[in-house]
Coordinates of C-alpha atoms in Angstrom, one line a residue:
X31 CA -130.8 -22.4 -38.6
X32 CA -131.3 -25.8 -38.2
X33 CA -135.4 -26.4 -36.6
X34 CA -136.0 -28.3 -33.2
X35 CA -139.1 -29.8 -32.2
X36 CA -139.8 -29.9 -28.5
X37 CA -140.8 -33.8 -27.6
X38 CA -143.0 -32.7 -25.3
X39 CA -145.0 -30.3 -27.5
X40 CA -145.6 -33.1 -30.1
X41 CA -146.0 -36.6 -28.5
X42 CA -146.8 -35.9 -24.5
X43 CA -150.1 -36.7 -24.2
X44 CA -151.1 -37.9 -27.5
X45 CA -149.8 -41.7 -27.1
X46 CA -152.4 -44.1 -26.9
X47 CA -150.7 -46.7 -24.3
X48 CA -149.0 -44.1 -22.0
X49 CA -146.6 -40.6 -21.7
X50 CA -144.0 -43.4 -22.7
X51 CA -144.8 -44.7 -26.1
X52 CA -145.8 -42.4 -29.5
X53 CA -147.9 -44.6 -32.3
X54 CA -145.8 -44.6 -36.2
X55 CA -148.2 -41.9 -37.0
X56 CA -146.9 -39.7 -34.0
X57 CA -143.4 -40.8 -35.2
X58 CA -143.6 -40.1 -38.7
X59 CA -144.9 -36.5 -38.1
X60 CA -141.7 -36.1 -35.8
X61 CA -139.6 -36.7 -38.0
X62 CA -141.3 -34.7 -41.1
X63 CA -140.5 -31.6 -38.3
X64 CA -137.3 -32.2 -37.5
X65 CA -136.1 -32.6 -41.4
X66 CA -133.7 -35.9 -40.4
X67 CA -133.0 -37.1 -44.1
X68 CA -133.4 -40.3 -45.4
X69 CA -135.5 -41.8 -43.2
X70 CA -138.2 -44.4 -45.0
X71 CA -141.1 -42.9 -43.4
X72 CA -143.9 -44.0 -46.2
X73 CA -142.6 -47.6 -45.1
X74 CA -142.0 -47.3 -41.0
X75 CA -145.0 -49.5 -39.8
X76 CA -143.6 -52.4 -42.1
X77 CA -140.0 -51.5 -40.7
X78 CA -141.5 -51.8 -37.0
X79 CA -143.8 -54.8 -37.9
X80 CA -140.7 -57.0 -39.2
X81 CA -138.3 -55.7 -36.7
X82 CA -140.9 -56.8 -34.0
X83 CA -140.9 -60.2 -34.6
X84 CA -137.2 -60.3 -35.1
X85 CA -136.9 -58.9 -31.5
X86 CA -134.6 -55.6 -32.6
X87 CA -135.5 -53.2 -30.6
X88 CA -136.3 -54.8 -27.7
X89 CA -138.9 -52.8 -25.1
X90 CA -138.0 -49.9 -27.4
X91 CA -141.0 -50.8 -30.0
X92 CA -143.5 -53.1 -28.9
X93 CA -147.1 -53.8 -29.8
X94 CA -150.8 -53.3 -28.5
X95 CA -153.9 -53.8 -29.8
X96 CA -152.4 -54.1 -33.3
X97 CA -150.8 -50.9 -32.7
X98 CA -146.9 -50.2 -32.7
X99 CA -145.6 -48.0 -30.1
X100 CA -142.3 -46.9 -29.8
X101 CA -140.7 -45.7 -26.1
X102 CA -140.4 -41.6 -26.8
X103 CA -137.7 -41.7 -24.3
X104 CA -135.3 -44.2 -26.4
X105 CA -136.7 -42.1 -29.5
X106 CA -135.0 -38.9 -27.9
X107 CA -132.1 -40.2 -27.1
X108 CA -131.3 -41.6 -30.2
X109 CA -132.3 -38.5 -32.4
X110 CA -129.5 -36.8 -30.0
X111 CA -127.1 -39.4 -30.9
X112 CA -127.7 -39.3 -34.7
X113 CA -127.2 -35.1 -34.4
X114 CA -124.0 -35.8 -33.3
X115 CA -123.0 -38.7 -35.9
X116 CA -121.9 -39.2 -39.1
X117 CA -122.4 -42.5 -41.4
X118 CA -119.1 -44.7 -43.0
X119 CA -120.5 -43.8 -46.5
X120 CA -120.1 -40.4 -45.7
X121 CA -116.7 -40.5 -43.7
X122 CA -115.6 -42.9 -46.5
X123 CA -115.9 -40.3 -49.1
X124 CA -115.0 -37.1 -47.6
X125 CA -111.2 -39.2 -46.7
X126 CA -111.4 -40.0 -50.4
X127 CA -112.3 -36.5 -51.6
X128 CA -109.2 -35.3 -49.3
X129 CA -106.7 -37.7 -50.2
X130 CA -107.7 -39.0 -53.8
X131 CA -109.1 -42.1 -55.1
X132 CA -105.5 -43.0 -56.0
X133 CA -104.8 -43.8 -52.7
X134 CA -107.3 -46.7 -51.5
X135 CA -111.0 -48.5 -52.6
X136 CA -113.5 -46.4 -50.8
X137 CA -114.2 -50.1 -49.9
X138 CA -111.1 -50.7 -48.0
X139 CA -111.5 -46.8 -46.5
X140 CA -115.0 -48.3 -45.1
X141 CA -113.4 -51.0 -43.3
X142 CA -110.5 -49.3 -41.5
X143 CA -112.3 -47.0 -40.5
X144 CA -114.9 -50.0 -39.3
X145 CA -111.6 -51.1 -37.4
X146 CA -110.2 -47.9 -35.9
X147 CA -113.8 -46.4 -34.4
X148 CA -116.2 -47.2 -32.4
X149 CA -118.7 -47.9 -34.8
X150 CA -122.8 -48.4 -34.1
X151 CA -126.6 -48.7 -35.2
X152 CA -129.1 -46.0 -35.0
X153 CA -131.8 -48.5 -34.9
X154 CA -135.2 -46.5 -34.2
X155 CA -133.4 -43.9 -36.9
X156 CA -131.3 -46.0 -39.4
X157 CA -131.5 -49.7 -38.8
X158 CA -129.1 -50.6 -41.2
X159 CA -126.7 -47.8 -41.7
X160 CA -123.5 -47.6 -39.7
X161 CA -122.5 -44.5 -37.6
X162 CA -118.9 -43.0 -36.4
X163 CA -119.1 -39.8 -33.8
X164 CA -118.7 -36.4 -35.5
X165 CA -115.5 -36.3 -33.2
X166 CA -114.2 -39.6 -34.4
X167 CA -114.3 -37.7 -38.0
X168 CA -112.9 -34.8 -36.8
X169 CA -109.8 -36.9 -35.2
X170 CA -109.8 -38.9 -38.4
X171 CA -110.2 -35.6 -40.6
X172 CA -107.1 -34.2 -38.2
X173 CA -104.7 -36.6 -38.7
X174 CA -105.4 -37.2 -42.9
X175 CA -104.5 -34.0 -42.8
X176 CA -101.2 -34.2 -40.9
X177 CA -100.6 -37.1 -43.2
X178 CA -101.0 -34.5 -46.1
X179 CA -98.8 -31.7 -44.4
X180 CA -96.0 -34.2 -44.3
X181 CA -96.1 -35.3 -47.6
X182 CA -95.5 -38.5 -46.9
X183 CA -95.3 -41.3 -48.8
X184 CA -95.8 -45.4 -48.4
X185 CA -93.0 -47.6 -48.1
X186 CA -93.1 -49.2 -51.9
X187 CA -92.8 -45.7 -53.2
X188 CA -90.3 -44.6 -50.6
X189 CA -88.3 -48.2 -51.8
X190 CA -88.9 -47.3 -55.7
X191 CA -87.4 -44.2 -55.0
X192 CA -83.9 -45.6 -53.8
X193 CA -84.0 -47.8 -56.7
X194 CA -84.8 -45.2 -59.4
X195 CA -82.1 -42.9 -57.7
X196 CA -79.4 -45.0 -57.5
X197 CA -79.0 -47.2 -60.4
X198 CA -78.0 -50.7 -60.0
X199 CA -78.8 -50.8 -56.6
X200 CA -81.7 -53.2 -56.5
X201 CA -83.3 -53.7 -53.1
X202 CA -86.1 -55.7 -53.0
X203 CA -88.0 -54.3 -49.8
X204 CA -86.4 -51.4 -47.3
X205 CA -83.3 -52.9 -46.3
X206 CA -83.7 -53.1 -42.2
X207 CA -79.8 -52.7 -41.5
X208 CA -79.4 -49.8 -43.9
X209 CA -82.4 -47.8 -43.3
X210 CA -84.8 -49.3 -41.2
X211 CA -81.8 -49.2 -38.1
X212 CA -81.1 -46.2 -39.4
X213 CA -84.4 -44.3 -38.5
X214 CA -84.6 -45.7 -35.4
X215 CA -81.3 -45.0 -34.3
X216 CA -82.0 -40.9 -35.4
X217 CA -85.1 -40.9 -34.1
X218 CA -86.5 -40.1 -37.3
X219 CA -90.6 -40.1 -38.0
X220 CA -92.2 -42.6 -39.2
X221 CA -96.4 -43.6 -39.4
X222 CA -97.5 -46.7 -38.6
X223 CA -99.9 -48.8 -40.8
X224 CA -102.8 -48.4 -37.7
X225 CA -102.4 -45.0 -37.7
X226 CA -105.9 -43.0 -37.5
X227 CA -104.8 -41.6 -40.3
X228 CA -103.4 -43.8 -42.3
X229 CA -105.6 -45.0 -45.1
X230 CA -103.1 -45.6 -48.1
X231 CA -103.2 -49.4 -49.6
X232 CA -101.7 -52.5 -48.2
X233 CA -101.5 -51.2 -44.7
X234 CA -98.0 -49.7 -45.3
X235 CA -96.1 -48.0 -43.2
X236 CA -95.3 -44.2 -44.1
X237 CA -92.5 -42.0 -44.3
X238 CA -92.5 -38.2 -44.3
X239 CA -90.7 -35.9 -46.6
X240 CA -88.1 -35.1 -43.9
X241 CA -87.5 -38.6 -43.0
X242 CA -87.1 -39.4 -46.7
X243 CA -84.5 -36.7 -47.5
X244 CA -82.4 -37.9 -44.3
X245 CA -82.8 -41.6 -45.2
X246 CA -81.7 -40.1 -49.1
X247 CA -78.5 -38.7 -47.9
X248 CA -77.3 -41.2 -45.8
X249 CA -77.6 -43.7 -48.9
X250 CA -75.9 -41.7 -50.4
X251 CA -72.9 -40.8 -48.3
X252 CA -72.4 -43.8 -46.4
X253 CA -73.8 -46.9 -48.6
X254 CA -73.7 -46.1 -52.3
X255 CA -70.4 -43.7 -52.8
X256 CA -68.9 -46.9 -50.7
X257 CA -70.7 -49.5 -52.7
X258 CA -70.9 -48.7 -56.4
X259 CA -67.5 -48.4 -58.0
X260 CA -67.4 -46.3 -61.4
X261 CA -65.0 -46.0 -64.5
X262 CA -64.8 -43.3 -66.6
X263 CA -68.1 -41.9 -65.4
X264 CA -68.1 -39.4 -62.5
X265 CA -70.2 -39.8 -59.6
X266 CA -72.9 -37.1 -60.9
X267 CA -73.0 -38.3 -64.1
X268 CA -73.7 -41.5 -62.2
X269 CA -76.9 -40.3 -60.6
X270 CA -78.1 -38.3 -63.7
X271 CA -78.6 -41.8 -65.6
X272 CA -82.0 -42.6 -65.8
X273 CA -83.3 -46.8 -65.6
X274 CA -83.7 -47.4 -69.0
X275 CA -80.8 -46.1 -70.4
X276 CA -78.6 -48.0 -67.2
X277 CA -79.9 -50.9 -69.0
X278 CA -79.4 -50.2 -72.2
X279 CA -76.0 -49.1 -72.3
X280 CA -74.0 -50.8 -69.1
X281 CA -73.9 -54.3 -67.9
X282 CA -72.5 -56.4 -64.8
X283 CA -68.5 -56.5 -64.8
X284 CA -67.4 -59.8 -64.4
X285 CA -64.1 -60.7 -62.2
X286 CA -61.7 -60.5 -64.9
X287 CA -63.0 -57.0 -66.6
X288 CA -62.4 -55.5 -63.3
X289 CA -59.0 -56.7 -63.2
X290 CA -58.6 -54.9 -66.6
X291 CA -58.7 -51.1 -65.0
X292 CA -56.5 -52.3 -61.9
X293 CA -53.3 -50.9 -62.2
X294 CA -50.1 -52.8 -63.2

């Protein structure tokens, strides 16, 4: 069980200026009590000195009498705020222990999430680290995990995947006619490169399995049995040929060779 220390019981009434305002000693004992982690304690009066003349905390610190007090009041409310936050570094790394290192830099994790939360200081606490709410994670932990459920995959795979499926059709990026109308038109699911939970590469877009499969067979039926004309291969021997062997052992007819097979 996580241990509390009442305010009251260890600063109220042992602040030299006023109730308001505990010295660094009376802070550094707090927060020896309330076991908040890496906190520089052995260097706080040099934290408060320096941020003090670089005006950081405003009324929250000031100084006396070569004394540093800071407002107990502020102090409270931010050892609330941090109880109910979590840093990028660690937001960064549990997406990445989740989802893989495969899928993005934990650098480029950092910064969406940067761009999709609210994100803000801890000053009396942390002054340099960043924060996210615990409920931002758990919204971001959410819908990672939807992501995963889906099993979907970004848009240069999902395009690698036609291409590698059906031989000799070379598209360069997801037709929009052919397959990009085509989802929208059926209504089909697709994740946008914003999405909270979105943190593959390149900001792509991503398509789930289901939307895949649908977006498969309709190549299939109504683009490559009407596009790619065969001799003396069937169709399933067709899509059983593999890239390397395509190119190895086929080429490009030209105008003539097709007139060849034509019936007299």
């Amino acid at each position: 069980m996580e241990k509390c220390v009442n305010m009251d019981e260890t600063v109220i009434g042992m602040g030299k200026l006023n109730n308001d305002y505990i010295t660094v000693d009376q802070y550094v004992e707090y927060f020896k009590k309330v076991f908040i982690k890496d906190i520089q304690l052995d260097k706080a009066n040099a934290k408060f000195e320096k941020a003090l003349n670089d005006d950081t905390y405003g009324r929250s610190v000031i100084k006396k009498d070569n004394i540093i007090y800071i407002k107990k009041y502020d102090l409270d409310d931010e050892v609330k705020l941090y109880k109910n936050s979590v840093d990028i570094t660690f937001a960064a790394k549990a997406i990445i222990g989740y989802l893989g290192e495969e899928i993005n830099s934990f650098r480029n994790i950092s910064s969406l999430i940067i761009k999709r939360c609210n994100v803000y200081y801890i000053k009396l606490i942390h002054g340099k680290k960043r924060f996210i709410s615990k409920d931002d994670l758990e919204l971001i932990s959410k819908k990672v995990n939807e992501v995963k459920e889906k099993k979907c995959i970004p848009k240069s795979q999902f395009l690698n995947m036609i291409n590698n499926t059906f031989i000799g059709v070379e598209f360069s990026n997801l037709p929009h006619r052919i397959v990009v109308e085509f989802i929208r038109e059926n209504n089909l699911e697709f994740i946008h490169r914003n999405f909270i939970g979105n943190f593959y590469s390149n900001g792509e877009f991503l398509y789930p399995q289901k939307t895949v499969n649908k977006v498969m067979e309709y190549l299939l039926n109504e683009y490559v049995k009407k596009k790619v004309k065969l001799f003396n291969i069937t169709f399933e021997e067709y899509l059983e040929l593999n890239k390397t062997d395509f190119e190895n052992e086929y080429r490009a007819l030209e105008k003539e060779d097709i007139l060849d097979f034509e019936e007299p």
